[in-house]
PDB file of C-alpha atoms in Angstrom:
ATOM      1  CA  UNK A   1       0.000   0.000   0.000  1.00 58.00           C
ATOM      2  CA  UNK A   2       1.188   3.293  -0.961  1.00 69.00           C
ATOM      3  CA  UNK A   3       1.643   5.324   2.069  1.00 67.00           C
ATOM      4  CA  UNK A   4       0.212   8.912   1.967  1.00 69.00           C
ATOM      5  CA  UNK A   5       2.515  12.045   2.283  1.00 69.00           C
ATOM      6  CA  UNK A   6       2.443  13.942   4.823  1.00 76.00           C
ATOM      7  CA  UNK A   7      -0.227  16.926   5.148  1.00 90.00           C
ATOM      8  CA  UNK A   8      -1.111  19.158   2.941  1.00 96.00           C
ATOM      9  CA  UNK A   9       1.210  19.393  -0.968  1.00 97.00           C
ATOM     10  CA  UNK A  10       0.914  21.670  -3.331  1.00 97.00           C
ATOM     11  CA  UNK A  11       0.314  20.741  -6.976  1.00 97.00           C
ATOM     12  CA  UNK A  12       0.916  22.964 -10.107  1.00 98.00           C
ATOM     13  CA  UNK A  13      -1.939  22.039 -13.061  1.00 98.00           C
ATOM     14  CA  UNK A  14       0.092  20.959 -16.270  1.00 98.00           C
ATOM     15  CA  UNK A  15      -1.973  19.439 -18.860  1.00 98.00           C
ATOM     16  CA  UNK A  16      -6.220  19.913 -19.303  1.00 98.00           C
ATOM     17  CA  UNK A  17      -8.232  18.957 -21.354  1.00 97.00           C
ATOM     18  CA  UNK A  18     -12.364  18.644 -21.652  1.00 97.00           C
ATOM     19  CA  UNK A  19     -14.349  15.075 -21.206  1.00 98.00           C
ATOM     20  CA  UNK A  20     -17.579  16.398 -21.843  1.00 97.00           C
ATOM     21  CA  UNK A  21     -19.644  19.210 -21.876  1.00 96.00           C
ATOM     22  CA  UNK A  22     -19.267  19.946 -17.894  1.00 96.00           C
ATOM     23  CA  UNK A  23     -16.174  17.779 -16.828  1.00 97.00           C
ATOM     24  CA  UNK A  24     -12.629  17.923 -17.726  1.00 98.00           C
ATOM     25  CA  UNK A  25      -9.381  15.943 -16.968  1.00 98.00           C
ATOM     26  CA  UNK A  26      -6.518  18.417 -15.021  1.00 98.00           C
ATOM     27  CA  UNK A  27      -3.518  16.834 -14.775  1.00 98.00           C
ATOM     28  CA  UNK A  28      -1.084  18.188 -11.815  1.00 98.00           C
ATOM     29  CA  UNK A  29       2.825  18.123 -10.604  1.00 98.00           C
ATOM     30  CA  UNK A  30       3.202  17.257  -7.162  1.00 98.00           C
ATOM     31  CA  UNK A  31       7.095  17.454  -6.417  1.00 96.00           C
ATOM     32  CA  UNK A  32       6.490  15.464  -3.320  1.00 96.00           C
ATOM     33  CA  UNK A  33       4.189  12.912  -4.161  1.00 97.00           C
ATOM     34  CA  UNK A  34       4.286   9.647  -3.603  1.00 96.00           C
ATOM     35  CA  UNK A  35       2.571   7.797  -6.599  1.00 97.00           C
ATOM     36  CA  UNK A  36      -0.977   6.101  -5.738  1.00 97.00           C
ATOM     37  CA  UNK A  37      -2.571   2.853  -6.226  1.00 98.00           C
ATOM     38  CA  UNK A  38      -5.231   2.227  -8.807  1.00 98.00           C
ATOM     39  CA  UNK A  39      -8.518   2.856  -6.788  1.00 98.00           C
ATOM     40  CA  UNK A  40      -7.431   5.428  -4.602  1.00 97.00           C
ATOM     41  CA  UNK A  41      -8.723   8.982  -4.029  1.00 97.00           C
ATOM     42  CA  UNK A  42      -7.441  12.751  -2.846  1.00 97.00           C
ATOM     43  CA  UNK A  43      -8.642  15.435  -0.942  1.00 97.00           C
ATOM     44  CA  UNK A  44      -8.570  18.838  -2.570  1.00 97.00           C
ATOM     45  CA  UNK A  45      -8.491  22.145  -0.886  1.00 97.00           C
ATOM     46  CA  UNK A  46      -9.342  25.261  -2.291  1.00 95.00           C
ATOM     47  CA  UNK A  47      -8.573  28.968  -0.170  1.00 92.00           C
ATOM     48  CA  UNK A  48     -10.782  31.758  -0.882  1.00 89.00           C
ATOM     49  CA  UNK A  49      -9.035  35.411  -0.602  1.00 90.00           C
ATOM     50  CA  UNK A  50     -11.522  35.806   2.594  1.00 92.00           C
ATOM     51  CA  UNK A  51      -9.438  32.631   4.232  1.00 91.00           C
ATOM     52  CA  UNK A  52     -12.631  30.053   3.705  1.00 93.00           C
ATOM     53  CA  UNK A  53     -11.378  26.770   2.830  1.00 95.00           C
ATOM     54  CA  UNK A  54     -13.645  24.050   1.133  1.00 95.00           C
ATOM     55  CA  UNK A  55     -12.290  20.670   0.754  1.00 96.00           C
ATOM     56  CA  UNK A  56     -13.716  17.730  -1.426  1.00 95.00           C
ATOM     57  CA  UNK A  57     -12.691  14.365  -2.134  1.00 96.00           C
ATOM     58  CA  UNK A  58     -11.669  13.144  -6.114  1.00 96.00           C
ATOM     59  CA  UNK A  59     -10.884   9.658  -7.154  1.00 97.00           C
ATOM     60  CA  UNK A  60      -7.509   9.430  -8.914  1.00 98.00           C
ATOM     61  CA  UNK A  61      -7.455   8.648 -12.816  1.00 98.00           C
ATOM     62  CA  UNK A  62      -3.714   8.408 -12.321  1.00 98.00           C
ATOM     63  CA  UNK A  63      -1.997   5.112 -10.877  1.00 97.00           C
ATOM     64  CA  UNK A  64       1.876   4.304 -10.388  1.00 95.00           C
ATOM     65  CA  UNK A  65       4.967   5.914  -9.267  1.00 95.00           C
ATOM     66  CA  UNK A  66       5.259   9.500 -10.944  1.00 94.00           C
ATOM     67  CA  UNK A  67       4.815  13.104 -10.075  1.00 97.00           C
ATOM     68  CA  UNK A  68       1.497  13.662 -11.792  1.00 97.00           C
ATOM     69  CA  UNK A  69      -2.160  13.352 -10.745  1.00 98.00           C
ATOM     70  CA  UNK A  70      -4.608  13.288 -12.919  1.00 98.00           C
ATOM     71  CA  UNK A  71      -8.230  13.885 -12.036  1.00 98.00           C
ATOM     72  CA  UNK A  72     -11.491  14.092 -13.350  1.00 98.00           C
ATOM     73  CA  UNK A  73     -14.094  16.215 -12.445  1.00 97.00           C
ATOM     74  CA  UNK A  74     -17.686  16.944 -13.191  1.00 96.00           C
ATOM     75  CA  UNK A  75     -19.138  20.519 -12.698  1.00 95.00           C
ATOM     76  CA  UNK A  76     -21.986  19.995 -10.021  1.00 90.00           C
ATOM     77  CA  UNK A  77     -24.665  22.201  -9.812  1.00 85.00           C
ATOM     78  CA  UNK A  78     -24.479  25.311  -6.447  1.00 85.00           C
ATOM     79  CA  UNK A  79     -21.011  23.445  -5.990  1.00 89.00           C
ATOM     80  CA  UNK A  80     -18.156  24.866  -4.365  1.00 90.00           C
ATOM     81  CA  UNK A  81     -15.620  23.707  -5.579  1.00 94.00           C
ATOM     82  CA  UNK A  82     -16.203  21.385  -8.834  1.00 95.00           C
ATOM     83  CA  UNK A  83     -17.276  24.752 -10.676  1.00 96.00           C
ATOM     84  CA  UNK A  84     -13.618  26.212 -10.019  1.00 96.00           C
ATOM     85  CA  UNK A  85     -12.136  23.405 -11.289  1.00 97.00           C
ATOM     86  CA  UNK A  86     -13.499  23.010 -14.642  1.00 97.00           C
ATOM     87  CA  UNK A  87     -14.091  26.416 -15.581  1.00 96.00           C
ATOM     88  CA  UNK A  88     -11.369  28.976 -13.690  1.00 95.00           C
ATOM     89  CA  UNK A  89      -8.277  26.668 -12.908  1.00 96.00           C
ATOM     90  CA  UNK A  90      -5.855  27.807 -15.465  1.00 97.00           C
ATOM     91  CA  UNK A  91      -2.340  25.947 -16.391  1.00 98.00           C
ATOM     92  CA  UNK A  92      -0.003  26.953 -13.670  1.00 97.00           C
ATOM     93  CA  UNK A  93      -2.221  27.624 -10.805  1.00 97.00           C
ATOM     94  CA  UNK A  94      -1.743  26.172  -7.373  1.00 96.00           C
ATOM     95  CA  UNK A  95      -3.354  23.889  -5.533  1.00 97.00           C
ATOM     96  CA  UNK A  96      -3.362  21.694  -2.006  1.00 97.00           C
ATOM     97  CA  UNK A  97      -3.863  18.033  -2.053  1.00 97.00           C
ATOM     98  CA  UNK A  98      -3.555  15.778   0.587  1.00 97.00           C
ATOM     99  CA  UNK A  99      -3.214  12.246  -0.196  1.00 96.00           C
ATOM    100  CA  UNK A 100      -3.151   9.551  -1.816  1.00 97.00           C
ATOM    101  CA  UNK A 101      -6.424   8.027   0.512  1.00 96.00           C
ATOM    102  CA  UNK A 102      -7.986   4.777   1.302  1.00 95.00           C
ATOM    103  CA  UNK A 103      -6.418   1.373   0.587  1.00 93.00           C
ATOM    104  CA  UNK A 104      -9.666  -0.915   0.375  1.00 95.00           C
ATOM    105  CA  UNK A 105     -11.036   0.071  -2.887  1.00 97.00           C
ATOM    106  CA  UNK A 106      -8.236  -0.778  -5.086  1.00 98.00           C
ATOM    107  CA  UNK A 107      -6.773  -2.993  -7.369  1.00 98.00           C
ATOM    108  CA  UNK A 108      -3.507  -4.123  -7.039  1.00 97.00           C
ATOM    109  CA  UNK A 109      -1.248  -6.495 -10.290  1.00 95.00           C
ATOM    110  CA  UNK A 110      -1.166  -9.445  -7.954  1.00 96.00           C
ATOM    111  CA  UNK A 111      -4.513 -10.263  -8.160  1.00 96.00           C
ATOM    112  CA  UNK A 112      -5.480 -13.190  -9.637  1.00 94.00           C
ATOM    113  CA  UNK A 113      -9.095 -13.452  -9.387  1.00 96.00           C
ATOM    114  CA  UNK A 114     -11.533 -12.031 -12.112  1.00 97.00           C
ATOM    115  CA  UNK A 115     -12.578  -8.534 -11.588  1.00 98.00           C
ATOM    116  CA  UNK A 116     -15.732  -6.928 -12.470  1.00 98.00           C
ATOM    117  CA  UNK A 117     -16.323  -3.102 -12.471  1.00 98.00           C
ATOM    118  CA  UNK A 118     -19.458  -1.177 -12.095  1.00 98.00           C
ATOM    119  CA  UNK A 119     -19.654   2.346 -12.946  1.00 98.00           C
ATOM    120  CA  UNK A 120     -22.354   4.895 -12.744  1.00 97.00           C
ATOM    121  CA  UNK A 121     -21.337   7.782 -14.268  1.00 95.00           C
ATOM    122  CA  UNK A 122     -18.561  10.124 -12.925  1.00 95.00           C
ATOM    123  CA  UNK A 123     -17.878   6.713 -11.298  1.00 96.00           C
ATOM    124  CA  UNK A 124     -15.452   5.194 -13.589  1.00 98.00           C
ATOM    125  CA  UNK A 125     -12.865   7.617 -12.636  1.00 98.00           C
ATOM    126  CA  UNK A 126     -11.069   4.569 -10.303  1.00 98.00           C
ATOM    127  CA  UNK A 127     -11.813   2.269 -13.034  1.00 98.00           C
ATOM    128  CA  UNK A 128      -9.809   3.982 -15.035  1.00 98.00           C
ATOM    129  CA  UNK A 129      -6.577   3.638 -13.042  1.00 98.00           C
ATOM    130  CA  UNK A 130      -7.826   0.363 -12.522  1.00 98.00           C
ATOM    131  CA  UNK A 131      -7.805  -0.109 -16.050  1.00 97.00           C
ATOM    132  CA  UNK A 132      -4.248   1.575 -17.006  1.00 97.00           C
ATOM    133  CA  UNK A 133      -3.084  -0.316 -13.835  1.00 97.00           C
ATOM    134  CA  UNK A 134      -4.304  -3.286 -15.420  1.00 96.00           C
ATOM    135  CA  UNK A 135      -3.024  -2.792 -18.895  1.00 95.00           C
ATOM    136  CA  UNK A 136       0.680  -1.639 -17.495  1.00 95.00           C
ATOM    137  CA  UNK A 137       1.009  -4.823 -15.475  1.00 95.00           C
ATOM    138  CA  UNK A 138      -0.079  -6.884 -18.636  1.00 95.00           C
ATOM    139  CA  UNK A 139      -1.923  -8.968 -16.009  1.00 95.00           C
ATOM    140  CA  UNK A 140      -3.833 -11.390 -17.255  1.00 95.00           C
ATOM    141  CA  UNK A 141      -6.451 -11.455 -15.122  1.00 95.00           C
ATOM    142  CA  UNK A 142      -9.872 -10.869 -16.455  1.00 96.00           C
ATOM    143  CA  UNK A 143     -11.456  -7.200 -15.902  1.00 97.00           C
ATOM    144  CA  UNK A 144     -14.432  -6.417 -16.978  1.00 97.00           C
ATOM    145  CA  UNK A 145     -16.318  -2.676 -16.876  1.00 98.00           C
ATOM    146  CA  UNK A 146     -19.986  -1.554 -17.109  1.00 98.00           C
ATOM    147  CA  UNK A 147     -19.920   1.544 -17.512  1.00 98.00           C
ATOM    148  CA  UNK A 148     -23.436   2.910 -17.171  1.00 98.00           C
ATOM    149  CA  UNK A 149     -24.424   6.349 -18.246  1.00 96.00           C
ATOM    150  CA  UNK A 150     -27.615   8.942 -19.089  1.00 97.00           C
ATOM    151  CA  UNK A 151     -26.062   9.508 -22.619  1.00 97.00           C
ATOM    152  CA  UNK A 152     -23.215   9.471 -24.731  1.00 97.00           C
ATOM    153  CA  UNK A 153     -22.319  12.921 -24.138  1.00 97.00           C
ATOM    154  CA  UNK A 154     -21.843  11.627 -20.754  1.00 97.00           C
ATOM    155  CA  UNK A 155     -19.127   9.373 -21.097  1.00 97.00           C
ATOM    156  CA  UNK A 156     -15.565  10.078 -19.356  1.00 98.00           C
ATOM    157  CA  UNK A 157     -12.511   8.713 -20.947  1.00 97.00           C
ATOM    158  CA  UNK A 158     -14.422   7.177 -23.902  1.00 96.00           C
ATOM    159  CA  UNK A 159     -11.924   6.955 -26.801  1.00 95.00           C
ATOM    160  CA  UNK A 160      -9.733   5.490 -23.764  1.00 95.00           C
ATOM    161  CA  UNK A 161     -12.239   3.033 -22.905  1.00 95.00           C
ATOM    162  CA  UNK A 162     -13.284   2.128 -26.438  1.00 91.00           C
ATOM    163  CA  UNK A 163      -9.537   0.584 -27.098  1.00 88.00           C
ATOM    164  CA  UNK A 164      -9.431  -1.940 -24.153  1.00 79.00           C
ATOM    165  CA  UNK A 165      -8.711  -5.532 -25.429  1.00 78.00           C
ATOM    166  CA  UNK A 166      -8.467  -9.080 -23.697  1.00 76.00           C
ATOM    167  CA  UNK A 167      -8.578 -10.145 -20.967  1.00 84.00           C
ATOM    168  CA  UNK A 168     -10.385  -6.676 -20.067  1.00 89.00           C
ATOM    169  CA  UNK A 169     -13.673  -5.227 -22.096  1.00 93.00           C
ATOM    170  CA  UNK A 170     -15.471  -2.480 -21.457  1.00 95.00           C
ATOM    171  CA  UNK A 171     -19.639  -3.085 -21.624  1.00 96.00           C
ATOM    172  CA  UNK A 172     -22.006   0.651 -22.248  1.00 97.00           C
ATOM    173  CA  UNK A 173     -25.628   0.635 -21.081  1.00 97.00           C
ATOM    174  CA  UNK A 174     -27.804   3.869 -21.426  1.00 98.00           C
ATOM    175  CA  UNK A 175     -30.627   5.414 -18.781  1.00 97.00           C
ATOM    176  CA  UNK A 176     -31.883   8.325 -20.434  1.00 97.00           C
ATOM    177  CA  UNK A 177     -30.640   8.383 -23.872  1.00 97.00           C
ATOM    178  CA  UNK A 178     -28.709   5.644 -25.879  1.00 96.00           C
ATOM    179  CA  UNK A 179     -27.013   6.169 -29.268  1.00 95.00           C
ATOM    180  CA  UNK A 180     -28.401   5.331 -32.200  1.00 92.00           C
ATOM    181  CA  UNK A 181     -29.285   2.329 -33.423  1.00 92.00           C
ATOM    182  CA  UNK A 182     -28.472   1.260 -30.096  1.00 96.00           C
ATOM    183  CA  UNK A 183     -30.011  -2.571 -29.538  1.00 94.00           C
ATOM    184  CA  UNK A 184     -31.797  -1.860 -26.010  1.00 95.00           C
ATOM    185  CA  UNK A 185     -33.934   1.168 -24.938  1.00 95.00           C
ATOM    186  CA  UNK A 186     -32.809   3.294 -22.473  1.00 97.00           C
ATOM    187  CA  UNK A 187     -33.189   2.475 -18.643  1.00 96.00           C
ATOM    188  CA  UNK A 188     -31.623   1.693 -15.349  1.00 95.00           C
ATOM    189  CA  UNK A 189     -29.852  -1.486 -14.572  1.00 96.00           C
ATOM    190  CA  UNK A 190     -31.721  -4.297 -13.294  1.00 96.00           C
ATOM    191  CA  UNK A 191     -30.951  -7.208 -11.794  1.00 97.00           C
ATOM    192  CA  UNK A 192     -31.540  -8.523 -15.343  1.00 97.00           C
ATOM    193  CA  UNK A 193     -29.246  -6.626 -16.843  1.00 97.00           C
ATOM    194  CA  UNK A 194     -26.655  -7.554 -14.298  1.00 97.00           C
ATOM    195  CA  UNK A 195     -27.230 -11.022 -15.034  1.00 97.00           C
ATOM    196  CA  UNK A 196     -26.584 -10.313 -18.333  1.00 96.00           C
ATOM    197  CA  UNK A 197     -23.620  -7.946 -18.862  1.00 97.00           C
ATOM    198  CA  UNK A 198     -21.516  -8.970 -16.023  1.00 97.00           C
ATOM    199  CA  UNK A 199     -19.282 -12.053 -14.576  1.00 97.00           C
ATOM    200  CA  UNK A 200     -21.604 -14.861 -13.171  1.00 97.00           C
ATOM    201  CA  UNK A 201     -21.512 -15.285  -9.538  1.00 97.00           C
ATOM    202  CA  UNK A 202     -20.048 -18.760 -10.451  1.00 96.00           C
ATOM    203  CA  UNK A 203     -16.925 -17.136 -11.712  1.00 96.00           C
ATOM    204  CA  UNK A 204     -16.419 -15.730  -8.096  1.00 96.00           C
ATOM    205  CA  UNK A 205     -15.489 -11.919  -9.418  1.00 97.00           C
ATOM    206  CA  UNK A 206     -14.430  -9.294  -6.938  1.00 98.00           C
ATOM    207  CA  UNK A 207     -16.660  -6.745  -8.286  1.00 98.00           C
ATOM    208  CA  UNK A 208     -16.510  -3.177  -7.617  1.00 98.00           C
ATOM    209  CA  UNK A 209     -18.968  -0.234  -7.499  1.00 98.00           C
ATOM    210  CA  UNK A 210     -18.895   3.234  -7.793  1.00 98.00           C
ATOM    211  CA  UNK A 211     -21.255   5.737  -8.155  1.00 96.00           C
ATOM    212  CA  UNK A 212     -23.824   8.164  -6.482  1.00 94.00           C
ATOM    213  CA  UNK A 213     -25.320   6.319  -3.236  1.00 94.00           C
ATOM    214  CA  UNK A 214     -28.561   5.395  -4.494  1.00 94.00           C
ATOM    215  CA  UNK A 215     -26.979   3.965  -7.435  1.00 96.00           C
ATOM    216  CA  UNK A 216     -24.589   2.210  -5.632  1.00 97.00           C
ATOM    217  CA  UNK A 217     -26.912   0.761  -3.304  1.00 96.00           C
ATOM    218  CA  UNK A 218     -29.654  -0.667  -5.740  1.00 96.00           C
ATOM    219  CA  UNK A 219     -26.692  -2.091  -7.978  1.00 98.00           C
ATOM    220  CA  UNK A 220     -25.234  -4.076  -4.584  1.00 97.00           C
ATOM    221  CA  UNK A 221     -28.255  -5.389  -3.708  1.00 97.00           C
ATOM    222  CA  UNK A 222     -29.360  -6.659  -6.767  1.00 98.00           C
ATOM    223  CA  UNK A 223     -25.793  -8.602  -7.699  1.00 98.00           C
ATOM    224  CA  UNK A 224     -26.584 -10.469  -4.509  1.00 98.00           C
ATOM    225  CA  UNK A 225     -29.954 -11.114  -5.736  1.00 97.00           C
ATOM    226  CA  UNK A 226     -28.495 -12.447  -8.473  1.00 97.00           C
ATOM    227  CA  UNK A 227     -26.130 -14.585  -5.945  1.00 97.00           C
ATOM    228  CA  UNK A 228     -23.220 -12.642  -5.553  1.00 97.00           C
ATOM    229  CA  UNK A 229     -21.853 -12.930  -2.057  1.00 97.00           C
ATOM    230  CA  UNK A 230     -21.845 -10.001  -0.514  1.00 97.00           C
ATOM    231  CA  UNK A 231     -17.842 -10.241   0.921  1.00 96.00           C
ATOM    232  CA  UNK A 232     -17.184  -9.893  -2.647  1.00 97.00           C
ATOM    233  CA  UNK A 233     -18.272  -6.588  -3.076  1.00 98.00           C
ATOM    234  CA  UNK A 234     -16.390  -3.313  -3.065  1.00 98.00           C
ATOM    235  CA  UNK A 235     -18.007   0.006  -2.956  1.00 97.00           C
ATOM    236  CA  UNK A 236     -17.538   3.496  -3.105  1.00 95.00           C
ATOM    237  CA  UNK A 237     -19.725   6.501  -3.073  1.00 89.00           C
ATOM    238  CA  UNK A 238     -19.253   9.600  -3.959  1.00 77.00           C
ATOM    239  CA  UNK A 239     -20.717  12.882  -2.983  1.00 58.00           C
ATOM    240  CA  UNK A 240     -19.920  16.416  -2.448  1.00 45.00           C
ATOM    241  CA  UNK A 241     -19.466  19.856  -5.126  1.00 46.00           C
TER     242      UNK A 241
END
């Protein structure tokens, strides 16, 4: 496990670049940091001129050794943060990140055991590192994503995701709006469409989830109505602007 640095570094944004319409990828330099492991997450803290601080939590998109975090974040409506982030930060500004965070909800090259992903939206930002983690250690271990969105316009990373090859796929299902001549009609997993689009619970996956709470939730409950065993299952919810 990677151990975090200590308190507070300061991180200089390098590269940007939009994902869709209200999220972009920022890329920063962190002299001091200490690389991450795929699945991990870091706290972000912004200082207004008045000396209010807001802090907020961002899965990593970035995995391995290296100076450079990448995130990816989704403007979120009254938010407090997300809003500076993907409309004002400019290459070269500052700012303080504390991390890298949590060492349950990851995915490290030793594992053996087949891995399934579930994404719901701004969710697939750990799968992602997951992903590049996966691809880097040319592990052979099966990894499969669905990635669930409301459209395509919603998709993070998609010309990314489109390219993954054995033994990892990548599997799209729509809610609100699906592309077209897309085979299914739009709508919110089921249990049925868990059945369908992801590893059987006889192929004992450790399966991850991460999403919005309610999402996360529903999705848990119906992979072990499907007979997924509940010790198998990983999540992670996010929250906060």
């Amino acid at each position: 496990m990677t151990t975090p640095a200590r308190g507070w570094l300061t991180g200089s944004l390098v590269r940007e670049r939009p994902l869709t319409a209200s999220a972009r990828s920022i890329t920063f330099t962190v002299p001091e940091w200490p690389g991450n492991e795929a699945g991990q997450h870091v706290d972000i803290r912004l200082t207004a001129p008045d000396g209010y601080q807001a802090v907020r939590s961002y899965s990593l998109a970035s995995t391995g050794p290296g100076a450079d975090v990448e995130l990816a974040v989704e403007r979120l409506p009254d938010g407090e943060v997300s809003p500076f982030l993907v409309d004002d930060l400019e290459l070269g500004d500052a700012v303080e990140l504390r991390g890298p965070l949590g060492g349950w909800f990851v995915w490290r090259a030793e594992q053996t055991q087949p891995v399934q992903l579930i994404a719901g939206g701004s969710g697939v930002v750990p799968f992602v590192a997951m992903l590049r983690a996966h691809d880097r250690a040319r592990s052979n271990a099966p990894m499969h994503l669905l990635n669930s969105l409301r459209t395509p316009d919603d998709a993070f990373f998609r010309d990314e995701l489109s390219r993954s090859s054995a033994p990892s796929s990548i599997t799209w299902h729509y809610t609100r709006a699906a592309p077209m001549d897309w085979p299914e009609a739009p709508r919110r997993l089921t249990a049925q469409d868990l059945a369908a689009k992801t590893l059987a619970p006889e192929d004992e996956p450790l399966t991850y989830i991460c999403g919005p709470t309610g999402f996360v939730e529903t999705v848990s409950r119906a992979l072990i109505s499907i007979g997924h065993s509940a010790d198998r299952i990983r999540t992670e919810r996010f929250g906060g602007v």
